[in-house]
Tab-separated table of C-alpha atoms in Angstrom:
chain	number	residue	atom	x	y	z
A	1	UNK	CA	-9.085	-22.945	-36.908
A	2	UNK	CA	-5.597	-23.350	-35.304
A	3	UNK	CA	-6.404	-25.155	-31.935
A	4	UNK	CA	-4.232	-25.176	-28.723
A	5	UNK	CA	-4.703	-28.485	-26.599
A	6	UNK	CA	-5.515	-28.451	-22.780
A	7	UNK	CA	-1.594	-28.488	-21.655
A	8	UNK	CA	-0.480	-25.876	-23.811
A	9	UNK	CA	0.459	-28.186	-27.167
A	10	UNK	CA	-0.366	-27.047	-30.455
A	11	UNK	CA	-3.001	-30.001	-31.976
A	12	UNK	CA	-2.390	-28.000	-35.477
A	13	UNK	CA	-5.349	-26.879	-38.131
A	14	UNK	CA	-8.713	-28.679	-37.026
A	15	UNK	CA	-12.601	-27.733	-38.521
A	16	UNK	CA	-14.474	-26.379	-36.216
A	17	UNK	CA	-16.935	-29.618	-35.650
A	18	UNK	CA	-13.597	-31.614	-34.634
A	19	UNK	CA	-12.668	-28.945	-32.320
A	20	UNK	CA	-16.193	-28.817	-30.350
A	21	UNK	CA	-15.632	-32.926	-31.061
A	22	UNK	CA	-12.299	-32.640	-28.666
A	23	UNK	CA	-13.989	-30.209	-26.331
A	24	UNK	CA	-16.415	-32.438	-25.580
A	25	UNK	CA	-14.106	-35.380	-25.237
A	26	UNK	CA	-11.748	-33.498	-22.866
A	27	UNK	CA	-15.074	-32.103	-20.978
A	28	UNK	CA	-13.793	-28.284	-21.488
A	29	UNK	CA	-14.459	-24.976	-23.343
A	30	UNK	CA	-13.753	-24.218	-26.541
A	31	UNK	CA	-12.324	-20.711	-26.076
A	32	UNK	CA	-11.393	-18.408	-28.648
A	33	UNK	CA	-7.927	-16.938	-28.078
A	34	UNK	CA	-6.992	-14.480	-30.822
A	35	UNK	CA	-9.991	-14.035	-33.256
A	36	UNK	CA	-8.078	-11.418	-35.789
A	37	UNK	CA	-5.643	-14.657	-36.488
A	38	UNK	CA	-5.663	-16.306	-39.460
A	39	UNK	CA	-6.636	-18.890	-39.138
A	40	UNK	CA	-8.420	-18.016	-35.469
A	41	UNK	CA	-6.092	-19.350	-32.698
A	42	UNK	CA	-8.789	-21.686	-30.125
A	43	UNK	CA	-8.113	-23.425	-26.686
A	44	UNK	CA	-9.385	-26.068	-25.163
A	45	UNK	CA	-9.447	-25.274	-21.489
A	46	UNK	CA	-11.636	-24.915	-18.515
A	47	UNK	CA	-13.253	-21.474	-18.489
A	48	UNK	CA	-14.630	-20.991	-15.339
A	49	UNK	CA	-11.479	-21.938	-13.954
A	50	UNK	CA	-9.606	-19.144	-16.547
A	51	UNK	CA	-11.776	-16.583	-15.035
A	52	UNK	CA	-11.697	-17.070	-11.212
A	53	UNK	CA	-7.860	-16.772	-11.871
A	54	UNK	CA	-7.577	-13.985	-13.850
A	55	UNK	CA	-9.942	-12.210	-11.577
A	56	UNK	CA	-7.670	-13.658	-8.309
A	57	UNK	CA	-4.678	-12.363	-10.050
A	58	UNK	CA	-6.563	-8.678	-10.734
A	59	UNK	CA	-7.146	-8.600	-6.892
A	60	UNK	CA	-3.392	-8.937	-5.919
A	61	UNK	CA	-2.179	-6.698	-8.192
A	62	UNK	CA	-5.288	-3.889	-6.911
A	63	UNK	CA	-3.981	-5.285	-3.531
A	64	UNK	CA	-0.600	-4.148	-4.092
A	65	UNK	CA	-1.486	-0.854	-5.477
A	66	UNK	CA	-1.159	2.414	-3.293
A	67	UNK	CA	-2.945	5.569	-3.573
A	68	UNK	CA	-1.062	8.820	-2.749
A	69	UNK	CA	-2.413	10.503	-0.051
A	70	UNK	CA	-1.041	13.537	1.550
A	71	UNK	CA	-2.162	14.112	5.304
A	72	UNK	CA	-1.880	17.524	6.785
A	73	UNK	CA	-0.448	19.305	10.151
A	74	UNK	CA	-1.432	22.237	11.169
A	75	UNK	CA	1.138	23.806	13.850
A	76	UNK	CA	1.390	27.672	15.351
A	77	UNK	CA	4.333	29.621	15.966
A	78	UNK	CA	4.025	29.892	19.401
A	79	UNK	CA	3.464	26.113	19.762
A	80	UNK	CA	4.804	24.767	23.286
A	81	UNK	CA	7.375	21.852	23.040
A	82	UNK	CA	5.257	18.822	24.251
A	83	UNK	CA	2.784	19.894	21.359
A	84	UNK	CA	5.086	19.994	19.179
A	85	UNK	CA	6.461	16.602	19.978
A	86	UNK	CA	2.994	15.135	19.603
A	87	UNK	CA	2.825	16.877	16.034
A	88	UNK	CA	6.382	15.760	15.211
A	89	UNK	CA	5.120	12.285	16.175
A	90	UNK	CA	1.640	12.036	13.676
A	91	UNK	CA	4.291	13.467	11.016
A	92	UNK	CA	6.659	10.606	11.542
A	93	UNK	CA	4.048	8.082	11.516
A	94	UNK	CA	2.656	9.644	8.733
A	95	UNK	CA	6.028	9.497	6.936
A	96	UNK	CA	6.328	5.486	8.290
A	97	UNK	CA	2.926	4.637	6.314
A	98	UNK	CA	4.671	6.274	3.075
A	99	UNK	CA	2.336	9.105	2.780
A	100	UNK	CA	3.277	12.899	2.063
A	101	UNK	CA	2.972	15.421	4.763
A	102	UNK	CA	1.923	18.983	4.282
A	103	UNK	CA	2.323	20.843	6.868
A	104	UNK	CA	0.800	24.494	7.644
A	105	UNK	CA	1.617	27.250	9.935
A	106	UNK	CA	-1.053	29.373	10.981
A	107	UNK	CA	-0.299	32.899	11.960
A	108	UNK	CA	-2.853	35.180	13.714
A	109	UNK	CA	-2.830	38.713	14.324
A	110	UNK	CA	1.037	40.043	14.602
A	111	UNK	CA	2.686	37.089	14.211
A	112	UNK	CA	2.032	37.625	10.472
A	113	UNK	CA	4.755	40.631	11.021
A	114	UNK	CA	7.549	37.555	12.023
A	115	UNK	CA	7.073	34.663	9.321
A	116	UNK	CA	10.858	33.831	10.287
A	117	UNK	CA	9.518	32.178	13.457
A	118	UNK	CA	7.223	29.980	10.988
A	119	UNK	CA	10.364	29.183	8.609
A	120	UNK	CA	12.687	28.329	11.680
A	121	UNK	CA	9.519	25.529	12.754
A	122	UNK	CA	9.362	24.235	9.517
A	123	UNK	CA	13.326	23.700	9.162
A	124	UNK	CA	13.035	22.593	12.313
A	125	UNK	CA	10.642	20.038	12.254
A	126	UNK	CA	12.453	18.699	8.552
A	127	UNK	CA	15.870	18.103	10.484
A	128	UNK	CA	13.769	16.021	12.638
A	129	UNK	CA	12.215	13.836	10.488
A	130	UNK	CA	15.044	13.655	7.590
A	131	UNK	CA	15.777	10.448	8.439
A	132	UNK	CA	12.104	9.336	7.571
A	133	UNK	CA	11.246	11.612	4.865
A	134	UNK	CA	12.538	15.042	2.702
A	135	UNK	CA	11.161	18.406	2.172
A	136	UNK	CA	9.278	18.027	-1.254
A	137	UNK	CA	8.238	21.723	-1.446
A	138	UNK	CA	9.954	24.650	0.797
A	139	UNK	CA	8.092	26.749	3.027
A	140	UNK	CA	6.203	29.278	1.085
A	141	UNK	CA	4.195	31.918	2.502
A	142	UNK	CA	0.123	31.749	1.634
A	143	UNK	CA	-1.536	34.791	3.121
A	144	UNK	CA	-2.020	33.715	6.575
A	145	UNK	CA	-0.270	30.594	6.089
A	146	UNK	CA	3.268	28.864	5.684
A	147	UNK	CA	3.292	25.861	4.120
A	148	UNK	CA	5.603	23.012	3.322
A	149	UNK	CA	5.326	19.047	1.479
A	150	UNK	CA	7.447	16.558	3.337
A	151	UNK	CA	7.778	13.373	0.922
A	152	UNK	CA	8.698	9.916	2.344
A	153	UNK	CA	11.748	8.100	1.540
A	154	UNK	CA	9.793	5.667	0.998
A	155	UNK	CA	7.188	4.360	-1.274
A	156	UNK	CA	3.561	3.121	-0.202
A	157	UNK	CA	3.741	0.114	-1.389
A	158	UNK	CA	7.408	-0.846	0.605
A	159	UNK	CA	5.444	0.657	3.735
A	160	UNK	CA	2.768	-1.741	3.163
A	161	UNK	CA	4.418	-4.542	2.552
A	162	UNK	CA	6.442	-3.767	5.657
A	163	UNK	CA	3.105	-3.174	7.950
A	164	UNK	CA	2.294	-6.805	6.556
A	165	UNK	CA	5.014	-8.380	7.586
A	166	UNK	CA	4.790	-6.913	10.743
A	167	UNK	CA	1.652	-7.792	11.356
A	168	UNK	CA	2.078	-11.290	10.310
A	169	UNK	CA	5.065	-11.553	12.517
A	170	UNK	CA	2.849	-10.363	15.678
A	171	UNK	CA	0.720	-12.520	14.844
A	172	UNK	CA	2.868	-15.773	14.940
A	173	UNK	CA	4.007	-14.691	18.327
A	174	UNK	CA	0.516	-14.228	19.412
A	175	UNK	CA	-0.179	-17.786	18.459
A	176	UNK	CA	3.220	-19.390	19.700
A	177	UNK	CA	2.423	-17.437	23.386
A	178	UNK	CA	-0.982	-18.607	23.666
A	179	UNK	CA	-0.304	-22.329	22.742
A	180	UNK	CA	0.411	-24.088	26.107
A	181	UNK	CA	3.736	-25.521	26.539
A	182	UNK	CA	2.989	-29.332	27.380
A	183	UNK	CA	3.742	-29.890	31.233
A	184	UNK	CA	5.262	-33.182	33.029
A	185	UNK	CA	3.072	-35.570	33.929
A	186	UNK	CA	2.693	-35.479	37.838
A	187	UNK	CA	3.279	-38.034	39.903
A	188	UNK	CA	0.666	-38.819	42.558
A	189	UNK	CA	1.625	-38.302	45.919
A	190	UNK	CA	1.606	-41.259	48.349
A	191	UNK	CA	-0.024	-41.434	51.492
């Protein structure tokens, strides 16, 4: 077998008895590296060790992963302008975590007769938040419903990494404020 030393260094063609012989020596595995080789590549190496940092660098990357998610908004036509800041603001937040939006308009009764008051809310609310994200899909009408995808600008994994950051950065000033500045020394005060 072909055998690869502890530092990386190619110890050339050994039998297999002189390999475990080195192994032992060294006080590491023998691990096989590429069995369809010929002749079968080997390491020396310290397998527990191997594992516990392949498996530390699996968690960072799933760490650094994101999963799509799209939250929803349901507004109504008739929706008064303090409500529809409050909507506006979830959507922006929404947008600032790098997630998709979908928002839906819900029409009762006659206002199904006027879907141009639903299409003027959507375009609307998209010129508000086109600094944050852009319309993905355009407002369709679905039966009783209008809806429309805002995408971010974006992607999860910048927002995350930005949330970190932040977080890590409150946290240092949390720590600097609550460490007490060292005070003077007073002087007694004589009689």
């Amino acid at each position: 077998m072909r055998l690869v030393g502890p530092s990386g260094e190619q110890v050339g063609i050994v039998p297999l008895a002189k390999a475990l012989e080195l192994a032992q020596e060294y006080d590491l595995d023998l691990v096989e590296v590429a069995a369809t080789a010929r002749p079968p590549v080997c390491k020396l190496m310290d397998y527990g060790k191997f594992k516990y940092e392949s498996a530390m660098k699996a968690r960072e990357a799933r760490k650094n992963q994101a999963h799509t998610v799209i939250k929803e908004m349901k507004l109504r036509p008739k929706i008064d302008p303090h409500d529809y800041d409050t909507k506006k603001g979830h959507v922006v937040r929404f947008l600032k975590q790098g997630d998709k939006v979908k928002i839906t308009i819900m029409f009762r009764g006659r206002e199904q007769s006027r879907p141009e008051l639903g299409f003027r809310l959507l375009q609307r609310l998209a010129d508000d938040v086109a600094d944050l994200g852009f319309v993905e899909s355009n407002p369709k009408q679905d039966g009783r419903n209008m809806i429309m995808v805002l995408g971010p600008h974006k992607k999860k994994t910048e927002a995350m990494a930005e949330a970190r950051e932040a977080q890590a950065a409150r946290k240092a000033g949390r720590q600097q404020e609550s460490s007490p500045a060292e005070e003077p020394a007073e002087e007694p005060a004589e009689a």
